[in-house]
CSV table of C-alpha atoms and ligand atoms in Angstrom, one decimal:
chain,number,residue,atom,x,y,z
A,1,MET,CA,-143.6,181.0,211.4
A,2,GLU,CA,-141.2,183.0,213.2
A,3,GLY,CA,-143.8,183.5,216.1
A,4,ASN,CA,-144.3,179.5,216.1
A,5,ASN,CA,-140.5,178.9,216.3
A,6,ILE,CA,-139.9,181.3,219.2
A,7,ARG,CA,-143.0,179.6,221.1
A,8,ASN,CA,-141.6,176.2,220.4
A,9,LYS,CA,-138.0,177.1,221.5
A,10,ALA,CA,-139.6,178.7,224.6
A,11,ARG,CA,-141.4,175.5,225.4
A,12,THR,CA,-138.7,173.1,224.8
A,13,GLU,CA,-136.1,175.2,226.7
A,14,GLN,CA,-138.2,176.1,229.5
A,15,PRO,CA,-141.1,173.6,230.3
A,16,LYS,CA,-143.7,175.1,232.4
A,17,PRO,CA,-146.9,174.2,234.1
A,18,VAL,CA,-149.8,175.1,231.8
A,19,MET,CA,-151.4,178.0,233.5
A,20,SER,CA,-148.1,179.9,233.6
A,21,ASP,CA,-147.1,179.2,230.1
A,22,PHE,CA,-148.4,182.4,228.8
A,23,LEU,CA,-147.4,181.8,225.3
A,24,LEU,CA,-149.4,178.6,225.3
A,25,GLN,CA,-152.4,180.6,226.7
A,26,GLU,CA,-151.9,183.1,223.8
A,27,GLU,CA,-152.2,180.2,221.4
A,28,LEU,CA,-155.2,178.8,222.9
A,29,ALA,CA,-156.9,182.1,223.2
A,30,GLY,CA,-156.0,182.8,219.5
A,31,PHE,CA,-157.5,179.5,218.2
A,32,VAL,CA,-160.9,180.2,220.1
A,33,ARG,CA,-161.2,183.6,218.9
A,34,GLU,CA,-160.0,183.1,215.3
A,35,ARG,CA,-163.5,182.8,214.1
A,36,ILE,CA,-166.0,185.3,213.9
A,37,PRO,CA,-169.8,184.9,213.9
A,38,GLU,CA,-171.1,183.8,210.5
A,39,ARG,CA,-173.1,186.5,208.5
A,40,VAL,CA,-176.9,185.9,209.2
A,41,VAL,CA,-177.5,186.5,205.4
A,42,PHE,CA,-175.1,186.1,202.4
A,43,ALA,CA,-173.0,183.8,204.7
A,44,GLY,CA,-171.0,181.4,202.4
A,45,GLY,CA,-169.0,183.2,199.7
A,46,ALA,CA,-165.7,183.7,197.9
A,47,GLY,CA,-164.0,186.7,196.6
A,48,ALA,CA,-161.4,188.0,194.3
A,49,TYR,CA,-159.6,191.3,193.5
A,50,GLY,CA,-159.3,193.0,190.3
A,51,THR,CA,-159.5,196.4,188.6
A,52,PHE,CA,-162.4,198.8,187.6
A,53,ILE,CA,-161.6,200.9,184.3
A,54,THR,CA,-164.0,203.8,183.5
A,55,SER,CA,-165.1,204.1,179.8
A,56,ALA,CA,-166.5,207.5,179.6
A,57,ASP,CA,-166.4,211.1,181.1
A,58,LEU,CA,-169.6,211.1,183.2
A,59,SER,CA,-168.6,214.4,184.9
A,60,ARG,CA,-172.1,215.7,183.7
A,61,TYR,CA,-173.7,213.7,186.3
A,62,THR,CA,-171.1,213.1,189.1
A,63,ARG,CA,-168.1,214.9,190.3
A,64,ALA,CA,-166.6,211.5,191.5
A,65,GLU,CA,-163.0,211.6,190.3
A,66,LEU,CA,-163.2,208.0,189.2
A,67,PHE,CA,-165.9,208.8,186.5
A,68,SER,CA,-164.4,212.2,185.4
A,69,LYS,CA,-162.9,210.6,182.2
A,70,ALA,CA,-162.3,207.3,180.4
A,71,GLY,CA,-159.2,205.4,181.5
A,72,ASN,CA,-159.6,206.3,185.0
A,73,SER,CA,-159.3,203.2,187.2
A,74,CYS,CA,-159.2,201.7,190.9
A,75,ARG,CA,-158.7,198.5,192.6
A,76,ILE,CA,-161.7,196.6,193.5
A,77,PHE,CA,-162.6,193.6,195.7
A,78,ALA,CA,-165.6,191.5,194.7
A,79,ARG,CA,-167.3,189.1,197.2
A,80,PHE,CA,-170.1,186.7,195.8
A,81,SER,CA,-172.3,184.6,198.2
A,82,SER,CA,-175.6,183.0,198.7
A,83,PHE,CA,-178.3,185.1,200.1
A,84,PHE,CA,-180.3,182.7,202.4
A,85,ASN,CA,-178.8,179.3,201.9
A,86,GLU,CA,-176.3,178.6,205.2
A,87,LYS,CA,-172.6,178.5,204.5
A,88,GLY,CA,-171.5,175.0,203.5
A,89,THR,CA,-174.6,174.6,201.4
A,90,PRO,CA,-173.6,172.9,198.1
A,91,ASP,CA,-173.9,175.3,195.0
A,92,GLY,CA,-176.4,174.3,192.6
A,93,VAL,CA,-179.6,175.3,194.7
A,94,ARG,CA,-181.9,178.0,193.9
A,95,ASP,CA,-181.0,181.3,195.8
A,96,VAL,CA,-180.4,184.9,195.4
A,97,ARG,CA,-176.6,185.4,195.1
A,98,GLY,CA,-174.9,188.5,196.6
A,99,PHE,CA,-172.7,190.2,194.3
A,100,ALA,CA,-170.9,193.0,196.3
A,101,VAL,CA,-168.1,195.0,194.9
A,102,LYS,CA,-165.7,197.4,196.8
A,103,PHE,CA,-164.3,200.3,194.9
A,104,MET,CA,-161.1,201.5,196.2
A,105,PRO,CA,-160.2,204.8,194.2
A,106,GLU,CA,-157.4,207.1,195.7
A,107,GLY,CA,-158.9,208.7,199.0
A,108,GLY,CA,-162.0,206.5,199.5
A,109,VAL,CA,-164.0,203.4,199.5
A,110,TRP,CA,-167.2,203.0,197.5
A,111,ASP,CA,-169.2,199.8,198.2
A,112,LEU,CA,-172.1,198.6,196.0
A,113,ALA,CA,-173.5,195.6,198.1
A,114,GLY,CA,-175.6,194.1,195.3
A,115,GLN,CA,-177.0,190.9,194.2
A,116,ASN,CA,-177.7,188.8,190.9
A,117,PHE,CA,-181.3,190.1,190.5
A,118,PRO,CA,-182.3,193.7,190.0
A,119,VAL,CA,-185.1,193.8,192.5
A,120,SER,CA,-185.7,193.1,196.4
A,121,PHE,CA,-188.3,190.9,198.0
A,122,VAL,CA,-189.6,194.1,200.1
A,123,GLU,CA,-189.7,197.5,199.9
A,124,ASP,CA,-190.7,198.0,203.6
A,125,PRO,CA,-187.8,197.5,206.1
A,126,GLY,CA,-190.3,196.3,208.7
A,127,LYS,CA,-190.4,193.1,206.9
A,128,PHE,CA,-186.7,192.2,206.6
A,129,LYS,CA,-186.7,190.3,209.8
A,130,THR,CA,-189.6,188.1,208.8
A,131,LEU,CA,-188.5,187.7,205.4
A,132,VAL,CA,-185.1,186.2,206.6
A,133,HIS,CA,-186.9,184.0,209.1
A,134,VAL,CA,-189.0,182.5,206.6
A,135,LEU,CA,-186.3,181.9,204.0
A,136,LYS,CA,-183.7,180.4,206.5
A,137,LYS,CA,-183.9,176.5,206.8
A,138,ASN,CA,-185.3,175.0,210.1
A,139,PRO,CA,-182.0,174.6,212.1
A,140,GLU,CA,-183.3,171.5,213.8
A,141,THR,CA,-184.1,169.5,210.8
A,142,ASN,CA,-182.2,171.4,208.3
A,143,THR,CA,-185.1,171.5,205.9
A,144,GLU,CA,-186.8,174.4,204.1
A,145,ASN,CA,-189.8,176.1,205.8
A,146,ARG,CA,-191.8,176.1,202.6
A,147,ALA,CA,-195.2,176.7,204.5
A,148,ALA,CA,-193.7,179.8,206.2
A,149,ALA,CA,-192.2,181.1,203.0
A,150,TRP,CA,-195.2,180.7,200.9
A,151,GLU,CA,-197.4,182.1,203.7
A,152,PHE,CA,-195.3,185.3,203.8
A,153,PHE,CA,-194.9,185.5,199.8
A,154,SER,CA,-198.8,185.2,199.5
A,155,GLN,CA,-199.5,187.9,202.2
A,156,ASN,CA,-196.8,190.3,200.5
A,157,PRO,CA,-197.7,190.2,196.8
A,158,GLU,CA,-194.4,192.7,196.2
A,159,THR,CA,-192.3,189.6,196.6
A,160,LEU,CA,-193.7,188.3,193.4
A,161,HIS,CA,-191.3,190.1,191.2
A,162,LEU,CA,-188.1,188.6,192.6
A,163,LEU,CA,-190.0,185.3,193.2
A,164,LEU,CA,-190.5,184.9,189.4
A,165,MET,CA,-187.0,185.7,188.9
A,166,LEU,CA,-185.7,183.2,191.4
A,167,PHE,CA,-187.8,180.3,190.0
A,168,SER,CA,-186.7,181.3,186.6
A,169,GLY,CA,-183.6,179.6,185.0
A,170,ARG,CA,-181.4,182.2,186.5
A,171,GLY,CA,-182.2,181.1,190.0
A,172,ILE,CA,-179.5,178.7,189.6
A,173,PRO,CA,-176.5,180.1,187.7
A,174,ALA,CA,-173.8,177.9,186.4
A,175,GLY,CA,-171.2,179.8,188.1
A,176,TYR,CA,-170.3,183.3,189.8
A,177,GLY,CA,-169.0,184.5,186.4
A,178,ASN,CA,-172.1,183.6,184.5
A,179,MET,CA,-174.6,186.0,186.4
A,180,ASP,CA,-175.2,189.7,186.2
A,181,GLY,CA,-175.1,191.9,189.2
A,182,PHE,CA,-177.3,194.9,190.4
A,183,GLY,CA,-177.1,197.5,193.0
A,184,VAL,CA,-180.9,197.0,193.4
A,185,ASN,CA,-181.7,200.1,195.5
A,186,THR,CA,-181.6,203.8,193.9
A,187,PHE,CA,-178.7,205.6,194.5
A,188,SER,CA,-177.7,209.3,193.4
A,189,PHE,CA,-175.0,211.2,191.4
A,190,VAL,CA,-174.2,214.6,192.1
A,191,ASN,CA,-172.1,216.9,189.9
A,192,GLU,CA,-170.0,219.9,190.5
A,193,ASN,CA,-173.0,222.0,190.2
A,194,GLU,CA,-174.7,220.2,193.0
A,195,GLU,CA,-177.4,218.8,190.6
A,196,ILE,CA,-178.9,215.5,191.8
A,197,PHE,CA,-179.6,212.6,189.4
A,198,TRP,CA,-181.2,209.3,190.6
A,199,VAL,CA,-179.2,206.2,189.8
A,200,LYS,CA,-179.6,202.4,189.3
A,201,PHE,CA,-176.3,200.4,188.9
A,202,HIS,CA,-176.1,197.3,186.6
A,203,LEU,CA,-173.2,194.9,186.0
A,204,LYS,CA,-173.5,192.7,183.1
A,205,THR,CA,-171.5,189.6,182.5
A,206,ARG,CA,-169.1,189.3,179.7
A,207,GLN,CA,-168.9,185.5,180.1
A,208,GLY,CA,-172.6,185.2,179.1
A,209,ILE,CA,-175.4,184.2,181.2
A,210,ARG,CA,-175.4,180.3,181.9
A,211,ASN,CA,-177.5,178.7,184.1
A,212,SER,CA,-177.9,175.2,185.7
A,213,GLU,CA,-181.2,173.5,184.3
A,214,GLU,CA,-181.7,171.3,187.4
A,215,GLU,CA,-180.9,171.6,191.1
A,216,ASN,CA,-177.7,169.6,191.0
A,217,PRO,CA,-176.2,170.6,194.5
A,218,GLY,CA,-173.1,168.2,194.2
A,219,ARG,CA,-172.0,169.1,190.7
A,220,LEU,CA,-171.1,172.8,191.0
A,221,ASN,CA,-168.5,174.6,193.0
A,222,PHE,CA,-168.7,178.3,192.2
A,223,ALA,CA,-165.8,179.2,194.5
A,224,GLN,CA,-163.6,176.6,192.9
A,225,SER,CA,-164.7,177.9,189.4
A,226,LEU,CA,-163.7,181.5,190.4
A,227,VAL,CA,-160.3,180.3,191.7
A,228,ASP,CA,-159.6,178.3,188.4
A,229,ASP,CA,-160.4,181.0,186.2
A,230,VAL,CA,-158.5,183.7,188.1
A,231,SER,CA,-155.4,181.4,188.6
A,232,SER,CA,-155.5,180.3,184.9
A,233,GLY,CA,-155.7,183.9,183.6
A,234,ASN,CA,-159.2,183.4,182.4
A,235,PHE,CA,-160.2,186.8,184.4
A,236,PRO,CA,-164.0,187.1,184.6
A,237,LYS,CA,-165.3,190.5,183.5
A,238,TRP,CA,-168.5,192.6,183.8
A,239,LYS,CA,-169.5,195.8,181.9
A,240,MET,CA,-170.9,198.3,184.4
A,241,TYR,CA,-173.7,200.6,183.4
A,242,ALA,CA,-176.0,203.0,185.0
A,243,GLN,CA,-179.9,204.2,184.5
A,244,ILE,CA,-179.9,207.8,185.3
A,245,MET,CA,-183.2,209.8,186.2
A,246,THR,CA,-183.7,213.4,186.8
A,247,PRO,CA,-185.5,214.6,189.7
A,248,GLU,CA,-188.0,216.3,187.1
A,249,GLN,CA,-188.5,212.8,185.5
A,250,ALA,CA,-189.0,211.4,188.8
A,251,HIS,CA,-191.7,213.7,189.9
A,252,ALA,CA,-193.5,213.0,186.4
A,253,LEU,CA,-193.8,209.3,187.0
A,254,ASP,CA,-196.9,207.6,188.5
A,255,TRP,CA,-194.8,204.8,189.8
A,256,ASN,CA,-192.4,205.0,192.7
A,257,PRO,CA,-188.5,205.1,191.3
A,258,PHE,CA,-187.5,204.4,195.1
A,259,ASP,CA,-189.3,201.1,195.3
A,260,PRO,CA,-186.5,198.4,195.2
A,261,THR,CA,-189.2,195.6,194.1
A,262,ARG,CA,-189.6,197.2,190.6
A,263,VAL,CA,-187.2,198.0,187.8
A,264,TRP,CA,-186.9,201.1,185.8
A,265,PRO,CA,-187.8,200.1,182.1
A,266,HIS,CA,-184.9,200.2,180.0
A,267,GLY,CA,-186.9,201.8,177.2
A,268,ASP,CA,-187.4,204.9,179.3
A,269,PHE,CA,-184.1,204.8,181.1
A,270,PRO,CA,-181.5,203.3,179.1
A,271,LEU,CA,-178.3,201.8,180.3
A,272,ALA,CA,-175.3,204.3,180.2
A,273,GLU,CA,-172.0,202.5,180.1
A,274,LEU,CA,-169.8,203.4,183.1
A,275,GLY,CA,-167.0,201.0,182.5
A,276,GLU,CA,-165.6,197.4,183.0
A,277,LEU,CA,-164.5,195.2,186.2
A,278,GLU,CA,-162.1,192.5,185.8
A,279,LEU,CA,-161.2,190.1,188.6
A,280,SER,CA,-157.7,189.0,188.4
A,281,SER,CA,-156.1,187.9,191.7
A,282,LEU,CA,-157.0,185.8,194.5
A,283,PRO,CA,-157.0,186.6,198.2
A,284,LYS,CA,-154.1,184.8,200.0
A,285,ASN,CA,-155.9,184.5,203.4
A,286,TYR,CA,-159.6,183.6,202.9
A,287,PHE,CA,-160.5,184.3,206.5
A,288,GLU,CA,-158.7,187.8,206.9
A,289,GLU,CA,-159.8,189.1,203.5
A,290,VAL,CA,-163.0,187.4,202.4
A,291,GLU,CA,-164.7,186.4,205.6
A,292,LYS,CA,-163.8,189.5,207.5
A,293,ALA,CA,-164.5,191.7,204.5
A,294,ALA,CA,-167.4,194.1,205.5
A,295,PHE,CA,-169.6,196.2,202.8
A,296,SER,CA,-171.9,198.6,203.6
A,297,PRO,CA,-173.8,201.2,201.5
A,298,THR,CA,-172.6,203.9,204.1
A,299,ASN,CA,-169.2,203.5,202.2
A,300,LEU,CA,-169.6,206.2,199.6
A,301,ILE,CA,-167.2,208.6,197.6
A,302,ASP,CA,-167.8,212.2,196.7
A,303,GLY,CA,-170.3,212.5,193.8
A,304,ILE,CA,-172.0,209.2,194.9
A,305,GLY,CA,-175.0,209.2,197.2
A,306,ILE,CA,-178.0,207.7,198.6
A,307,SER,CA,-181.6,208.5,197.9
A,308,PRO,CA,-185.3,208.2,199.6
A,309,ASP,CA,-185.4,204.6,198.8
A,310,ARG,CA,-186.6,203.3,202.4
A,311,ASN,CA,-185.1,199.9,201.9
A,312,LEU,CA,-181.6,201.6,201.2
A,313,GLN,CA,-182.3,203.8,204.2
A,314,ALA,CA,-182.7,200.7,206.6
A,315,ARG,CA,-179.7,199.1,204.9
A,316,LEU,CA,-177.4,202.1,205.9
A,317,PHE,CA,-178.2,201.2,209.6
A,318,ALA,CA,-178.4,197.4,209.0
A,319,TYR,CA,-175.2,196.8,207.4
A,320,ARG,CA,-173.1,198.7,210.0
A,321,ASP,CA,-175.1,197.1,212.8
A,322,ALA,CA,-174.3,193.7,211.5
A,323,GLN,CA,-170.8,194.4,211.3
A,324,ARG,CA,-170.4,195.8,214.7
A,325,TYR,CA,-171.8,192.6,216.0
A,326,ARG,CA,-170.0,190.2,213.7
A,327,LEU,CA,-166.5,192.0,213.7
A,328,GLY,CA,-166.7,193.9,217.0
A,329,THR,CA,-163.8,196.4,217.1
A,330,GLN,CA,-162.5,195.1,213.8
A,331,ALA,CA,-165.2,196.7,211.9
A,332,ALA,CA,-163.9,199.5,209.8
A,333,GLN,CA,-165.4,202.8,210.1
A,334,PRO,CA,-167.7,204.0,207.4
A,335,GLN,CA,-165.7,205.8,204.4
A,336,SER,CA,-168.4,208.2,203.5
A,337,SER,CA,-166.9,211.6,202.5
A,338,ASN,CA,-169.9,213.4,201.5
A,339,PRO,CA,-172.7,213.4,204.0
A,340,HIS,CA,-173.7,216.9,202.7
A,341,ILE,CA,-174.7,215.7,199.3
A,342,LEU,CA,-177.6,213.5,200.4
A,343,GLY,CA,-180.3,216.1,199.1
A,344,ASP,CA,-183.5,217.4,200.3
A,345,PHE,CA,-185.8,214.3,200.5
A,346,SER,CA,-188.7,216.2,202.2
A,347,GLN,CA,-190.3,216.7,198.6
A,348,TYR,CA,-190.8,212.9,198.1
A,349,GLU,CA,-192.5,212.4,201.5
A,350,THR,CA,-196.1,213.3,200.7
A,351,VAL,CA,-195.9,211.5,197.0
A,352,SER,CA,-198.2,208.5,197.2
A,353,TYR,CA,-197.8,206.1,194.3
A,354,PRO,CA,-200.7,203.6,193.2
A,355,GLN,CA,-199.4,199.9,194.5
A,356,ASP,CA,-199.1,197.8,191.6
A,357,PRO,CA,-197.1,194.7,192.2
A,358,TYR,CA,-198.3,193.0,189.0
A,359,THR,CA,-197.6,194.9,185.9
A,360,GLN,CA,-193.8,194.4,185.8
A,361,CYS,CA,-194.3,190.7,186.8
A,362,GLY,CA,-196.5,190.3,183.9
A,363,LEU,CA,-193.8,192.1,181.6
A,364,PHE,CA,-191.2,189.7,183.1
A,365,TYR,CA,-193.3,186.7,182.0
A,366,THR,CA,-194.1,188.0,178.6
A,367,LYS,CA,-191.1,190.1,177.7
A,368,ALA,CA,-188.0,189.1,179.6
A,369,LEU,CA,-188.7,185.4,179.3
A,370,LYS,CA,-188.1,184.6,175.5
A,371,THR,CA,-189.3,181.4,174.9
A,372,ASP,CA,-192.6,179.3,176.1
A,373,GLU,CA,-190.1,176.6,177.2
A,374,GLU,CA,-188.7,179.3,179.7
A,375,ARG,CA,-192.2,180.2,180.6
A,376,SER,CA,-193.3,176.6,181.3
A,377,ARG,CA,-190.2,175.8,183.2
A,378,LEU,CA,-190.7,178.9,185.5
A,379,ALA,CA,-194.3,177.3,186.3
A,380,GLU,CA,-192.8,174.0,186.7
A,381,ASN,CA,-190.2,175.2,189.3
A,382,ILE,CA,-192.8,177.1,191.3
A,383,VAL,CA,-195.1,173.9,191.4
A,384,LYS,CA,-192.4,171.8,192.4
A,385,SER,CA,-191.9,174.0,195.5
A,386,MET,CA,-195.5,174.8,196.3
A,387,ILE,CA,-196.5,171.2,196.3
A,388,GLU,CA,-194.4,170.4,199.2
A,389,ILE,CA,-196.2,173.0,201.3
A,390,SER,CA,-197.0,171.0,204.5
A,391,SER,CA,-199.3,172.8,206.7
A,392,PRO,CA,-203.1,172.6,207.6
A,393,ARG,CA,-203.4,176.1,205.8
A,394,LYS,CA,-201.8,174.9,202.7
A,395,ASN,CA,-205.1,175.5,200.7
A,396,ASP,CA,-205.3,179.1,201.9
A,397,ILE,CA,-201.7,179.7,201.1
A,398,ILE,CA,-202.0,178.1,197.6
A,399,PHE,CA,-205.3,180.0,196.7
A,400,ARG,CA,-204.0,183.2,197.7
A,401,GLN,CA,-200.7,182.8,195.9
A,402,LEU,CA,-202.4,181.7,192.8
A,403,CYS,CA,-204.5,184.9,192.7
A,404,HIS,CA,-201.2,186.8,192.7
A,405,PHE,CA,-199.8,184.7,189.7
A,406,PHE,CA,-203.4,185.1,187.8
A,407,ARG,CA,-203.0,189.0,188.3
A,408,ALA,CA,-199.6,188.9,186.7
A,409,ASN,CA,-200.4,186.9,183.9
A,410,VAL,CA,-203.3,184.5,183.4
A,411,GLU,CA,-201.2,181.8,181.4
A,412,LEU,CA,-198.7,181.7,184.3
A,413,GLY,CA,-201.8,181.3,186.7
A,414,MET,CA,-203.3,178.4,184.6
A,415,LYS,CA,-199.9,176.6,184.1
A,416,ILE,CA,-199.3,176.7,187.9
A,417,SER,CA,-202.8,175.7,188.8
A,418,THR,CA,-202.8,173.0,186.6
A,419,GLY,CA,-199.3,171.7,187.8
A,420,LEU,CA,-200.9,171.8,191.5
A,421,GLY,CA,-204.0,169.9,190.4
A,422,ILE,CA,-206.4,172.7,190.9
A,423,ASN,CA,-209.4,173.4,188.7
A,424,ILE,CA,-209.9,177.2,188.2
A,425,ASP,CA,-213.6,178.1,187.9
A,426,MET,CA,-215.0,181.5,187.3
A,427,ASN,CA,-215.5,182.0,191.2
A,428,MET,CA,-211.8,182.1,191.4
A,429,MET,CA,-211.2,184.4,188.4
A,430,SER,CA,-213.5,187.0,189.9
A,431,HIS,CA,-211.8,186.7,193.2
A,432,ALA,CA,-208.6,187.6,191.5
A,433,GLY,CA,-209.9,190.7,190.3
A,434,PHE,CA,-210.7,189.6,186.6
B,501,NDP,P1,-186.2,194.6,178.5
B,501,NDP,O1,-187.3,193.9,177.6
B,501,NDP,O2,-185.4,195.7,177.9
B,501,NDP,O3,-185.2,193.4,178.9
B,501,NDP,C1,-185.4,192.4,179.9
B,501,NDP,C2,-184.5,192.3,180.9
B,501,NDP,O4,-184.6,191.2,181.5
B,501,NDP,C3,-183.1,192.0,180.3
B,501,NDP,O5,-182.3,192.9,181.3
B,501,NDP,C4,-182.7,190.7,180.8
B,501,NDP,O6,-181.4,190.5,181.1
B,501,NDP,C5,-183.6,190.4,181.8
B,501,NDP,N1,-184.0,189.0,182.0
B,501,NDP,C6,-184.1,188.1,181.1
B,501,NDP,N2,-184.5,186.9,181.6
B,501,NDP,C7,-184.5,187.1,183.0
B,501,NDP,C8,-184.5,186.1,184.3
B,501,NDP,N3,-184.8,185.0,183.9
B,501,NDP,N4,-184.4,186.6,185.4
B,501,NDP,C9,-184.1,188.1,185.4
B,501,NDP,N5,-183.7,188.8,184.5
B,501,NDP,C10,-184.1,188.2,183.2
B,501,NDP,O7,-186.6,195.0,179.9
B,501,NDP,P2,-187.6,196.1,180.3
B,501,NDP,O8,-186.6,197.2,181.2
B,501,NDP,O9,-188.7,196.7,179.3
B,501,NDP,O10,-188.5,195.4,181.6
B,501,NDP,C11,-189.3,194.2,181.3
B,501,NDP,C12,-189.2,193.3,182.4
B,501,NDP,O11,-187.8,192.7,182.5
B,501,NDP,C13,-189.3,194.1,183.8
B,501,NDP,O12,-190.6,194.1,184.2
B,501,NDP,C14,-188.5,193.1,184.6
B,501,NDP,O13,-189.3,192.1,185.1
B,501,NDP,C15,-187.5,192.4,183.7
B,501,NDP,N6,-186.1,193.0,183.9
B,501,NDP,C16,-186.0,194.4,183.6
B,501,NDP,C17,-185.0,194.7,184.1
B,501,NDP,C18,-184.4,196.4,184.1
B,501,NDP,O14,-183.7,197.0,184.8
B,501,NDP,N7,-185.4,197.3,183.4
B,501,NDP,C19,-183.6,194.3,184.5
B,501,NDP,C20,-183.8,192.7,184.7
B,501,NDP,C21,-185.2,192.3,184.4
B,501,NDP,P3,-180.4,190.3,179.9
B,501,NDP,O15,-180.2,191.5,179.2
B,501,NDP,O16,-179.1,189.8,180.7
B,501,NDP,O17,-180.8,189.1,179.2
């Protein structure tokens, strides 16, 4: 305000030709440069500040001071977003939602740049770029590129796990407060004795999971609900948990614990409670605090590290690279204080795990989804999307993708093929490996 007054005063007292009015030039230059490029993914979002309070002594696993005793706490900033829908897309549409938390304990910053589902579409970072291209709308027509998306999914069966979650009820949450959060990648804990443990992080909503039954873009406003909840004292909360695996356990597995397209079964790796997050205050300046917020898996605190997860390894580069482009010199330096704890990963390089993109998808259908109604709804949602594939290759794409559904679960494959009006014969079943 003071700056404006000085400028106004300067202008009224001393009218100048435009080009010698350097104060006006500053004003115009600031106007043009106040915007930064939009994020390529996770563009539209909202954020809030709050607190994380530790609920247990986890020093057996990690030397992070934050987790050394119950009652320790730190300030946090959480940002929620939409993965592939552009900024300005109304809420109430199907999308993966970003759920990123910046933990700010004394002396460091730890970012958990997660999302509302526990798995990633792909493990191989070489597929990131094509994945994003096929998920983004055609900029000319602002329409979804369904043929390209389903072509990609059908050629990369590891996408099936997240696809099933996305087309289930949770693909359209009722609000940011009504969804869980997951770190997705495998991270590590290191304790005072330099012992390493592999870790997956989970945030479970205390508000309860609530979904929107149908796509209803006009009726939901997630950011406004977050603002309403926080400003009315109805503070959203999440319990935070970790699944913890010893290196010995990792070696004994016949599946890859560093593959983010699959989960660690709860029965084998139970959730250990870490603490609770609560969001209790709002940013004052959206542009400065939310738009310019920059999360990176390279922001680590002593006691928490990375892992041989290839998807995570690529994110270590990609997030910082995106921030250098988006924020330029304003991009903060990484806060990592523990590059030496990254561990010896060479032992994992020769391990070859069998490829199995289907077993956990089958378990998702039969175990995670609890009712026939949820299962039928999943199939209907998939049919609604696939039926609109517009491409001369439509049949190829559909048949290839149907094989994946059948391999995950025959009932699921039947429901989808029936919905698409396709009669399944025994040739097709044998093609699918039955
Ligand atoms: P459990 O039977 O112990 O638990 C099932 C999990 O599925 C719960 O975490 C539940 O979340 C979650 N879930 C339920 N409905 C959906 C949905 N529509 N979208 C996403 N997640 C959902 O699981 P297991 O560990 O034995 O694994 C069985 C299958 O459950 C896995 O193959 C995987 O597909 C799925 N799953 C497993 C998770 C894990 O980390 N182990 C996490 C999420 C899903 P909630 O408790 O909030 O209801």
